[in-house]
GROMACS .gro file of N, CA, C and O in nm:
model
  388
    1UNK      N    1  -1.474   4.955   3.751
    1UNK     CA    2  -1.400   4.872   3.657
    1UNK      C    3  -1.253   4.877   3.696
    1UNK      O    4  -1.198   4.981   3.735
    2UNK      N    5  -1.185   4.750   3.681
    2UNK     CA    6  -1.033   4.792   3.725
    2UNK      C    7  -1.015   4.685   3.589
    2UNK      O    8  -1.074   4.584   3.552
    3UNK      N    9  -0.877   4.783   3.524
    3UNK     CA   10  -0.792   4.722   3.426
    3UNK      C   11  -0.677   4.660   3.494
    3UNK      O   12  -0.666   4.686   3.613
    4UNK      N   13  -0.594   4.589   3.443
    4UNK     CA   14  -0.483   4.514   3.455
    4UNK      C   15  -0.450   4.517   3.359
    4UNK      O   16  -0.522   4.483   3.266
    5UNK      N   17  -0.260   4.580   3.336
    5UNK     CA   18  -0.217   4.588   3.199
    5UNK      C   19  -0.092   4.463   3.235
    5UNK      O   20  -0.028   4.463   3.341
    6UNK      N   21  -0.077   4.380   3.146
    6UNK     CA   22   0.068   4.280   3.109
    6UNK      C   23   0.135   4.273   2.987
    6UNK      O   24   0.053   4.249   2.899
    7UNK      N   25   0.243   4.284   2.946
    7UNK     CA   26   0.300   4.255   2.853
    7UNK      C   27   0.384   4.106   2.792
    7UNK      O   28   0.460   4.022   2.840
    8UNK      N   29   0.341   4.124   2.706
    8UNK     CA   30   0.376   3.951   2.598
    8UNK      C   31   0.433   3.961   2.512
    8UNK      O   32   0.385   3.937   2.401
    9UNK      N   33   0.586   4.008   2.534
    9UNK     CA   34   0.650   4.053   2.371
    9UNK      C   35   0.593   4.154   2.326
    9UNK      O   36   0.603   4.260   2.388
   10UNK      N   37   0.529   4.148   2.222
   10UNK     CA   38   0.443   4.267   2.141
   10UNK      C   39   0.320   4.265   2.169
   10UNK      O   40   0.242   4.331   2.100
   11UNK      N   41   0.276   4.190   2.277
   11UNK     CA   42   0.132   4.213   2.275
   11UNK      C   43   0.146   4.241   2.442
   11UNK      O   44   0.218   4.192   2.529
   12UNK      N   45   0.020   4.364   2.444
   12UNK     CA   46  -0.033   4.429   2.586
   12UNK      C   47  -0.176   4.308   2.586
   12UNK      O   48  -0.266   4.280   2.506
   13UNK      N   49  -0.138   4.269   2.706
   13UNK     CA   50  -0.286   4.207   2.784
   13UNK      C   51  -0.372   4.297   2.914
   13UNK      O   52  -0.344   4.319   3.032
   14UNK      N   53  -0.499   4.336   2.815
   14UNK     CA   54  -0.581   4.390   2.958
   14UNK      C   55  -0.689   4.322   3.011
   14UNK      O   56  -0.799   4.312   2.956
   15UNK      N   57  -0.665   4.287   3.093
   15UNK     CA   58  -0.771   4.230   3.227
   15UNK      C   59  -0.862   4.335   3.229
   15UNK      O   60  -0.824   4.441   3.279
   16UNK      N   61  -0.983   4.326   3.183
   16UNK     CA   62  -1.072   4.386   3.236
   16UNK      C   63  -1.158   4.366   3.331
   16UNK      O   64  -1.263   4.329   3.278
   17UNK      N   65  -1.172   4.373   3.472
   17UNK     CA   66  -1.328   4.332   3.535
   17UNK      C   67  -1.400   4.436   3.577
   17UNK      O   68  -1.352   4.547   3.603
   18UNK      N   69  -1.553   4.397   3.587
   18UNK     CA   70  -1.645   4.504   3.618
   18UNK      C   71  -1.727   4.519   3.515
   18UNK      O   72  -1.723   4.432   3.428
   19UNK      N   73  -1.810   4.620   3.502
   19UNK     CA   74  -1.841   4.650   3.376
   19UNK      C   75  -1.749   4.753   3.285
   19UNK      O   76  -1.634   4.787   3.313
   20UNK      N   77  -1.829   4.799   3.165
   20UNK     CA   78  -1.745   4.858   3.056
   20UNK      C   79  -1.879   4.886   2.979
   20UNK      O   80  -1.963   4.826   2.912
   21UNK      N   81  -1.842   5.054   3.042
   21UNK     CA   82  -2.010   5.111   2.986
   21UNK      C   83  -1.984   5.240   2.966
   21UNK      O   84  -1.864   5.259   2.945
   22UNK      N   85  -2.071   5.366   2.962
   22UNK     CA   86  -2.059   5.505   2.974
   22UNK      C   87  -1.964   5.553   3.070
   22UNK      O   88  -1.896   5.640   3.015
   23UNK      N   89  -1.929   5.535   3.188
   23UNK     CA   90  -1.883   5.601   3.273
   23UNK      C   91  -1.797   5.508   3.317
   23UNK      O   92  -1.755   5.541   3.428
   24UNK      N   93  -1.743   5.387   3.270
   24UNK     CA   94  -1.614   5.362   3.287
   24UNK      C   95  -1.505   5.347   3.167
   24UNK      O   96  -1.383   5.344   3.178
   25UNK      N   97  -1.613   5.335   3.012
   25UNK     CA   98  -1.496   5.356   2.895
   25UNK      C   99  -1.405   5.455   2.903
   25UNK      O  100  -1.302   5.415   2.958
   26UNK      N  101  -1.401   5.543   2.878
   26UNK     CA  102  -1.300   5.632   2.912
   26UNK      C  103  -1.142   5.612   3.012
   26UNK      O  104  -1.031   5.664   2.998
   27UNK      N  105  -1.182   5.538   3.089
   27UNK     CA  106  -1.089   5.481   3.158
   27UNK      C  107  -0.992   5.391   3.128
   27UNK      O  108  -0.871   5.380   3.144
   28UNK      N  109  -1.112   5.307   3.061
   28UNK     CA  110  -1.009   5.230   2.983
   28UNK      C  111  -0.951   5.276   2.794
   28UNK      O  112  -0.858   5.227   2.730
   29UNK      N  113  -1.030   5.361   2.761
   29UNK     CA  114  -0.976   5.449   2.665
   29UNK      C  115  -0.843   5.496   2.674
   29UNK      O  116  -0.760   5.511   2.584
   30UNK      N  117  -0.831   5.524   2.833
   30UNK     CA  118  -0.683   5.643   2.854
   30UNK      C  119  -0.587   5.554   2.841
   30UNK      O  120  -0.485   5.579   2.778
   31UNK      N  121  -0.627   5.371   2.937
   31UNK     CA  122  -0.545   5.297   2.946
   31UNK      C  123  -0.485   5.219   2.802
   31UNK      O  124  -0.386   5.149   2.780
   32UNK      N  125  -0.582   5.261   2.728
   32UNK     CA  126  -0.517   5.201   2.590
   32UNK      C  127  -0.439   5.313   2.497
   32UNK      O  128  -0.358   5.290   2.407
   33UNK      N  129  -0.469   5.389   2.525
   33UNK     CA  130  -0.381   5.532   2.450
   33UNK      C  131  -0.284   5.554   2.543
   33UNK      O  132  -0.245   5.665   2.504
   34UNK      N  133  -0.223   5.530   2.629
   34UNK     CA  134  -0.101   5.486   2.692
   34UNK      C  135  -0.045   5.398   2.663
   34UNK      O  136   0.073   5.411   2.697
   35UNK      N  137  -0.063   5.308   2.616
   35UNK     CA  138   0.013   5.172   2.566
   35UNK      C  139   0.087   5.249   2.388
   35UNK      O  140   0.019   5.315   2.308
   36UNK      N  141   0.214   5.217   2.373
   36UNK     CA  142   0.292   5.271   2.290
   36UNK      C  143   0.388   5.170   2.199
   36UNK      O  144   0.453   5.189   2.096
   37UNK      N  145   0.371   5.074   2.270
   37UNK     CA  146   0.526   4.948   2.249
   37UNK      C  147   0.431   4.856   2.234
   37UNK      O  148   0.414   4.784   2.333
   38UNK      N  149   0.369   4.838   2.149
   38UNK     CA  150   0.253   4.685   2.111
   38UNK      C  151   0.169   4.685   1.966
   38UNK      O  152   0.077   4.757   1.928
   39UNK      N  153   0.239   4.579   1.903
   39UNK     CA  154   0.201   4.542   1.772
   39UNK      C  155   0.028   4.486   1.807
   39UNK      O  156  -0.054   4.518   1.721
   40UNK      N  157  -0.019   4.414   1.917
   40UNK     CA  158  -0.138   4.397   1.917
   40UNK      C  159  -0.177   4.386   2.068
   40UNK      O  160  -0.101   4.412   2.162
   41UNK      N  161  -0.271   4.356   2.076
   41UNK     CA  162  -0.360   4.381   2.245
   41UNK      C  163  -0.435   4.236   2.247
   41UNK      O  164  -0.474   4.157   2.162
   42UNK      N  165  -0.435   4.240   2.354
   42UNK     CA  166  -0.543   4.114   2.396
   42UNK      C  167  -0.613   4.139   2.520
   42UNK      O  168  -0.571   4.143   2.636
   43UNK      N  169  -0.749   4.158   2.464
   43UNK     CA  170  -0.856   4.192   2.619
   43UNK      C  171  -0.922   4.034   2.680
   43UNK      O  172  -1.004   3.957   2.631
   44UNK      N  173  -0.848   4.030   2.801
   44UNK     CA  174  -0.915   3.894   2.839
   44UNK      C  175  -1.088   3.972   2.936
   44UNK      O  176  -1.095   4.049   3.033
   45UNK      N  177  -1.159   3.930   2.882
   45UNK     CA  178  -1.260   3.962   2.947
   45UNK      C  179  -1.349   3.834   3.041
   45UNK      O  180  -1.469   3.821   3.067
   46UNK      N  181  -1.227   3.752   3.074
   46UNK     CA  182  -1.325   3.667   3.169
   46UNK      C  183  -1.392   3.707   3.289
   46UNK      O  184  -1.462   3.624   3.347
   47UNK      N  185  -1.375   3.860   3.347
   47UNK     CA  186  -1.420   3.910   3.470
   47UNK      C  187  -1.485   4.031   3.419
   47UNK      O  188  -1.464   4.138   3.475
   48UNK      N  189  -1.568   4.020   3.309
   48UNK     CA  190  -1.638   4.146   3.236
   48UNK      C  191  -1.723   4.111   3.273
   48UNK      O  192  -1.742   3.990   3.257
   49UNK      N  193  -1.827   4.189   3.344
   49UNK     CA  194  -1.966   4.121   3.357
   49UNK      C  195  -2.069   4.209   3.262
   49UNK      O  196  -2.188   4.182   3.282
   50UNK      N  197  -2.049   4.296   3.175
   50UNK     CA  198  -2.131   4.351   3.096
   50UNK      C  199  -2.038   4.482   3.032
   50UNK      O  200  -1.939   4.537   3.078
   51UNK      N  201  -2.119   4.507   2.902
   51UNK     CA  202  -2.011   4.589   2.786
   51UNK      C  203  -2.171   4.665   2.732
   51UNK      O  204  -2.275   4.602   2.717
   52UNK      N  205  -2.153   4.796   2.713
   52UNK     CA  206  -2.277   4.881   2.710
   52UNK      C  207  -2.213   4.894   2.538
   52UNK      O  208  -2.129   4.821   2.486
   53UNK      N  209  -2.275   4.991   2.487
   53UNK     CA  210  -2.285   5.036   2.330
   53UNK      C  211  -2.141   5.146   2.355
   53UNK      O  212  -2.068   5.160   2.257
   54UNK      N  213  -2.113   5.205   2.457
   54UNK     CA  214  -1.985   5.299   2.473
   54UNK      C  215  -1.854   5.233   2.488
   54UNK      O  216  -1.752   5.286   2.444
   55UNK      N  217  -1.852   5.088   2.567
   55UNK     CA  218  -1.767   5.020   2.554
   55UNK      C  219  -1.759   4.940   2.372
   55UNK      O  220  -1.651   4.939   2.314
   56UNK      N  221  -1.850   4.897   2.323
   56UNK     CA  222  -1.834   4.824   2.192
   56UNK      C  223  -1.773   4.933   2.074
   56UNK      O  224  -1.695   4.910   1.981
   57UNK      N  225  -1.841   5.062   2.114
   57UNK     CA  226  -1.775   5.204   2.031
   57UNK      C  227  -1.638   5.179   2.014
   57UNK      O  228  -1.582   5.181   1.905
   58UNK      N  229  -1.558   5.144   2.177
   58UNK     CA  230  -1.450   5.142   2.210
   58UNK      C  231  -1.358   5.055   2.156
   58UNK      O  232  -1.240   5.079   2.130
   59UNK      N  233  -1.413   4.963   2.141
   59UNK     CA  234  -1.335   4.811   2.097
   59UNK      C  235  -1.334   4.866   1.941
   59UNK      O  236  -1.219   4.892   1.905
   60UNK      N  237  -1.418   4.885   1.856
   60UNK     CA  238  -1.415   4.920   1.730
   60UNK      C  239  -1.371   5.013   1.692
   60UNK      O  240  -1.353   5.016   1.571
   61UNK      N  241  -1.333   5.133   1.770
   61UNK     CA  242  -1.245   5.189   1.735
   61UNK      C  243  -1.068   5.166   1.762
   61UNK      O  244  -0.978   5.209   1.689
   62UNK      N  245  -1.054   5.095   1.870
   62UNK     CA  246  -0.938   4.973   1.899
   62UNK      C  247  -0.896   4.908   1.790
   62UNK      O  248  -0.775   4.900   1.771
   63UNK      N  249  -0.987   4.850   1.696
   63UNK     CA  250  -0.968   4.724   1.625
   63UNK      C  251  -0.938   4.818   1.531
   63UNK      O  252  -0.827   4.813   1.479
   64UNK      N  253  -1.035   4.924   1.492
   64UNK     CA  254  -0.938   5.004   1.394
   64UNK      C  255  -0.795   5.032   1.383
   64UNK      O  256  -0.745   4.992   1.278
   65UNK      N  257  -0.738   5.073   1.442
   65UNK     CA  258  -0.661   5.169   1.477
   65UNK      C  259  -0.569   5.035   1.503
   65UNK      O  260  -0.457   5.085   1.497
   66UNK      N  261  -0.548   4.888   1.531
   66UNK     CA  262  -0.428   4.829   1.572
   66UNK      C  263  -0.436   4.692   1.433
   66UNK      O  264  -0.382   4.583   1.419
   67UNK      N  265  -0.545   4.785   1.341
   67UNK     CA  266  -0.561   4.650   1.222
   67UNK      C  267  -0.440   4.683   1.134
   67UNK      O  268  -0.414   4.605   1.043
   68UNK      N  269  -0.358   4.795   1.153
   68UNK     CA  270  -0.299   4.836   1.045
   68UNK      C  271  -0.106   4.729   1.140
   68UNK      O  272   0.006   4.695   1.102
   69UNK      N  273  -0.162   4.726   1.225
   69UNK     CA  274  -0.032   4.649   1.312
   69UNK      C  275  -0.093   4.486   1.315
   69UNK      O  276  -0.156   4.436   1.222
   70UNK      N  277  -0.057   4.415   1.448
   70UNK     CA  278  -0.135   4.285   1.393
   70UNK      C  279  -0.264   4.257   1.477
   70UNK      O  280  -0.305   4.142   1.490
   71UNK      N  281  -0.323   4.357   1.529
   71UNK     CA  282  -0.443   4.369   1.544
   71UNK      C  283  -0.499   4.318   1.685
   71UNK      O  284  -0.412   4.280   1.764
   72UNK      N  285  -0.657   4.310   1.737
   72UNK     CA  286  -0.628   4.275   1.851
   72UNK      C  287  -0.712   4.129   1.881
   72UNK      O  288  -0.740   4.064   1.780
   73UNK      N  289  -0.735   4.099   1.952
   73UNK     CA  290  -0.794   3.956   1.984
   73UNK      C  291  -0.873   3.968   2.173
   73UNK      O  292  -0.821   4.008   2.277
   74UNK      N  293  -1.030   3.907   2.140
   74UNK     CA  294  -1.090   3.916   2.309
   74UNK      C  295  -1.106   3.758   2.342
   74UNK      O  296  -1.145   3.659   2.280
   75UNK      N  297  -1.056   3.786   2.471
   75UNK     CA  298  -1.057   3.620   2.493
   75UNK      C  299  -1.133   3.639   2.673
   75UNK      O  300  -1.143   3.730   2.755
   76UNK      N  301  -1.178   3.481   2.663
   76UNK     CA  302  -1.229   3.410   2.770
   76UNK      C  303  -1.363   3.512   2.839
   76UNK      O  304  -1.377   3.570   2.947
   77UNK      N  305  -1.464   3.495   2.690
   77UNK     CA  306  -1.560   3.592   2.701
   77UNK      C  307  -1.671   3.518   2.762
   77UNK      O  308  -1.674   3.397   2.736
   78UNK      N  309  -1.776   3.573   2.849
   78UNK     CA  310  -1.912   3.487   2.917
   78UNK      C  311  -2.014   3.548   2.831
   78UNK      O  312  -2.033   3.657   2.777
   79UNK      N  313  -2.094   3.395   2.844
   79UNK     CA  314  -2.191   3.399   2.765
   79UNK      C  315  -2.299   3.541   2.774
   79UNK      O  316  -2.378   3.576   2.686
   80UNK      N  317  -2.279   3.594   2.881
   80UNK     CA  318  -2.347   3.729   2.878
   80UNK      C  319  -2.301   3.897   2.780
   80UNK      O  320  -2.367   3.981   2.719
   81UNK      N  321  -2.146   3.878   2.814
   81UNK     CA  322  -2.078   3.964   2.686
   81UNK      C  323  -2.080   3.874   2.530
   81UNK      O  324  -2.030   3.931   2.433
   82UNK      N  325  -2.127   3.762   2.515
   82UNK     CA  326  -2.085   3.703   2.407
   82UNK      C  327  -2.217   3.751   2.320
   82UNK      O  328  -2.214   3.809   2.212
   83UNK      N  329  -2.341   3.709   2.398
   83UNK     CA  330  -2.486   3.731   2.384
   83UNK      C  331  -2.459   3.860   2.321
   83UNK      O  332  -2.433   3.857   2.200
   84UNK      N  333  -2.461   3.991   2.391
   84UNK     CA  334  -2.435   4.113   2.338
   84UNK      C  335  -2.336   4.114   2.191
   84UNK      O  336  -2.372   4.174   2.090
   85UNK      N  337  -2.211   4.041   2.199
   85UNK     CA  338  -2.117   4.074   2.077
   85UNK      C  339  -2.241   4.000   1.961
   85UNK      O  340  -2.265   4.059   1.856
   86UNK      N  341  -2.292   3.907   1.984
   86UNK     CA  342  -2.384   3.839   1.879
   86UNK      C  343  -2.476   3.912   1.831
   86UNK      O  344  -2.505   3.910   1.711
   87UNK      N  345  -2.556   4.014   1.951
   87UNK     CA  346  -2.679   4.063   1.908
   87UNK      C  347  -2.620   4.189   1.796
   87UNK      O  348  -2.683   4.233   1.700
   88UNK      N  349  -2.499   4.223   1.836
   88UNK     CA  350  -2.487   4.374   1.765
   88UNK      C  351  -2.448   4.330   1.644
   88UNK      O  352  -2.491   4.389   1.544
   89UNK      N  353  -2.345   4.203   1.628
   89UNK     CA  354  -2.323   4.163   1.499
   89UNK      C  355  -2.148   4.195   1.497
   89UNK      O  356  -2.074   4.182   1.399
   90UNK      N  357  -2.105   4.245   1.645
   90UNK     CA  358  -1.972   4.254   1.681
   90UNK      C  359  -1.860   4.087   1.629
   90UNK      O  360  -1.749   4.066   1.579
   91UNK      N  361  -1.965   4.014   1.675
   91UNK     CA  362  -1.929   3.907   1.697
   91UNK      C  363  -1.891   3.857   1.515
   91UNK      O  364  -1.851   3.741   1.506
   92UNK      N  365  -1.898   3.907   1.428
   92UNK     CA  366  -1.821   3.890   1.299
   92UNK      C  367  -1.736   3.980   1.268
   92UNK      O  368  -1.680   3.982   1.158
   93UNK      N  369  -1.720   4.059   1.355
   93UNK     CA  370  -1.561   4.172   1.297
   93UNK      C  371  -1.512   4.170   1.393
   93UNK      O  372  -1.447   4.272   1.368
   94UNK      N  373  -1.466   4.133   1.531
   94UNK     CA  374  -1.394   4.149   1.616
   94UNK      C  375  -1.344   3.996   1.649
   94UNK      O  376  -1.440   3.920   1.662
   95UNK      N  377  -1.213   3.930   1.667
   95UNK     CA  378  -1.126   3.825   1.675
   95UNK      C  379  -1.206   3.795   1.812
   95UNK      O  380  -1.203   3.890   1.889
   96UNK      N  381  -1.263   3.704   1.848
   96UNK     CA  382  -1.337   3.680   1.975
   96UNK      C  383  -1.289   3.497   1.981
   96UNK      O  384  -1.326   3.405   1.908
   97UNK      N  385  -1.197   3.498   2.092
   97UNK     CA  386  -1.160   3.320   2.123
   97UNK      C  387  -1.203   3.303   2.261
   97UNK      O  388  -1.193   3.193   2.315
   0.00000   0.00000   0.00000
């Protein structure tokens, strides 16, 4: 998995590609608990090719934790991560454009 971090004013953009599963959340765990200077996040996941139950852990605890600021938003998702956000029921609590 390789992240890409950008900044937008107050919002951090991470590029995620690869997958985002057991043995690469963490990685991107560290990369988001490094970020310090951002009212909200935006994960573009157009180069995600799959998100396991350790990555969705991840995002929901994300969304926690940045709802109290202005929260975060996943964009330019494939129908294969979308499938998954639908089946778990992600796909009604997490900002997905």
């Amino acid at each position: 998995m390789t992240v890409t971090k950008n900044q937008n004013g107050s919002t951090v953009i991470l590029t995620v590609e690869g997958r985002l599963d057991t043995l690469t959340s963490p990685q991107l765990e560290k990369e988001i608990g490094e970020i310090t200077n951002a009212d909200s996040l935006e994960f573009d996941f157009s180069k995600l090719e799959y998100i396991s139950s350790a990555g969705l852990r991840l995002l929901l605890s994300t969304h926690k934790n940045y709802a109290k600021k202005a929260g975060i938003v996943i964009t330019n998702v494939n129908d294969t991560v979308l499938d998954i956000f639908d089946v778990t029921g992600f796909k009604d609590i997490l900002n997905i454009k």
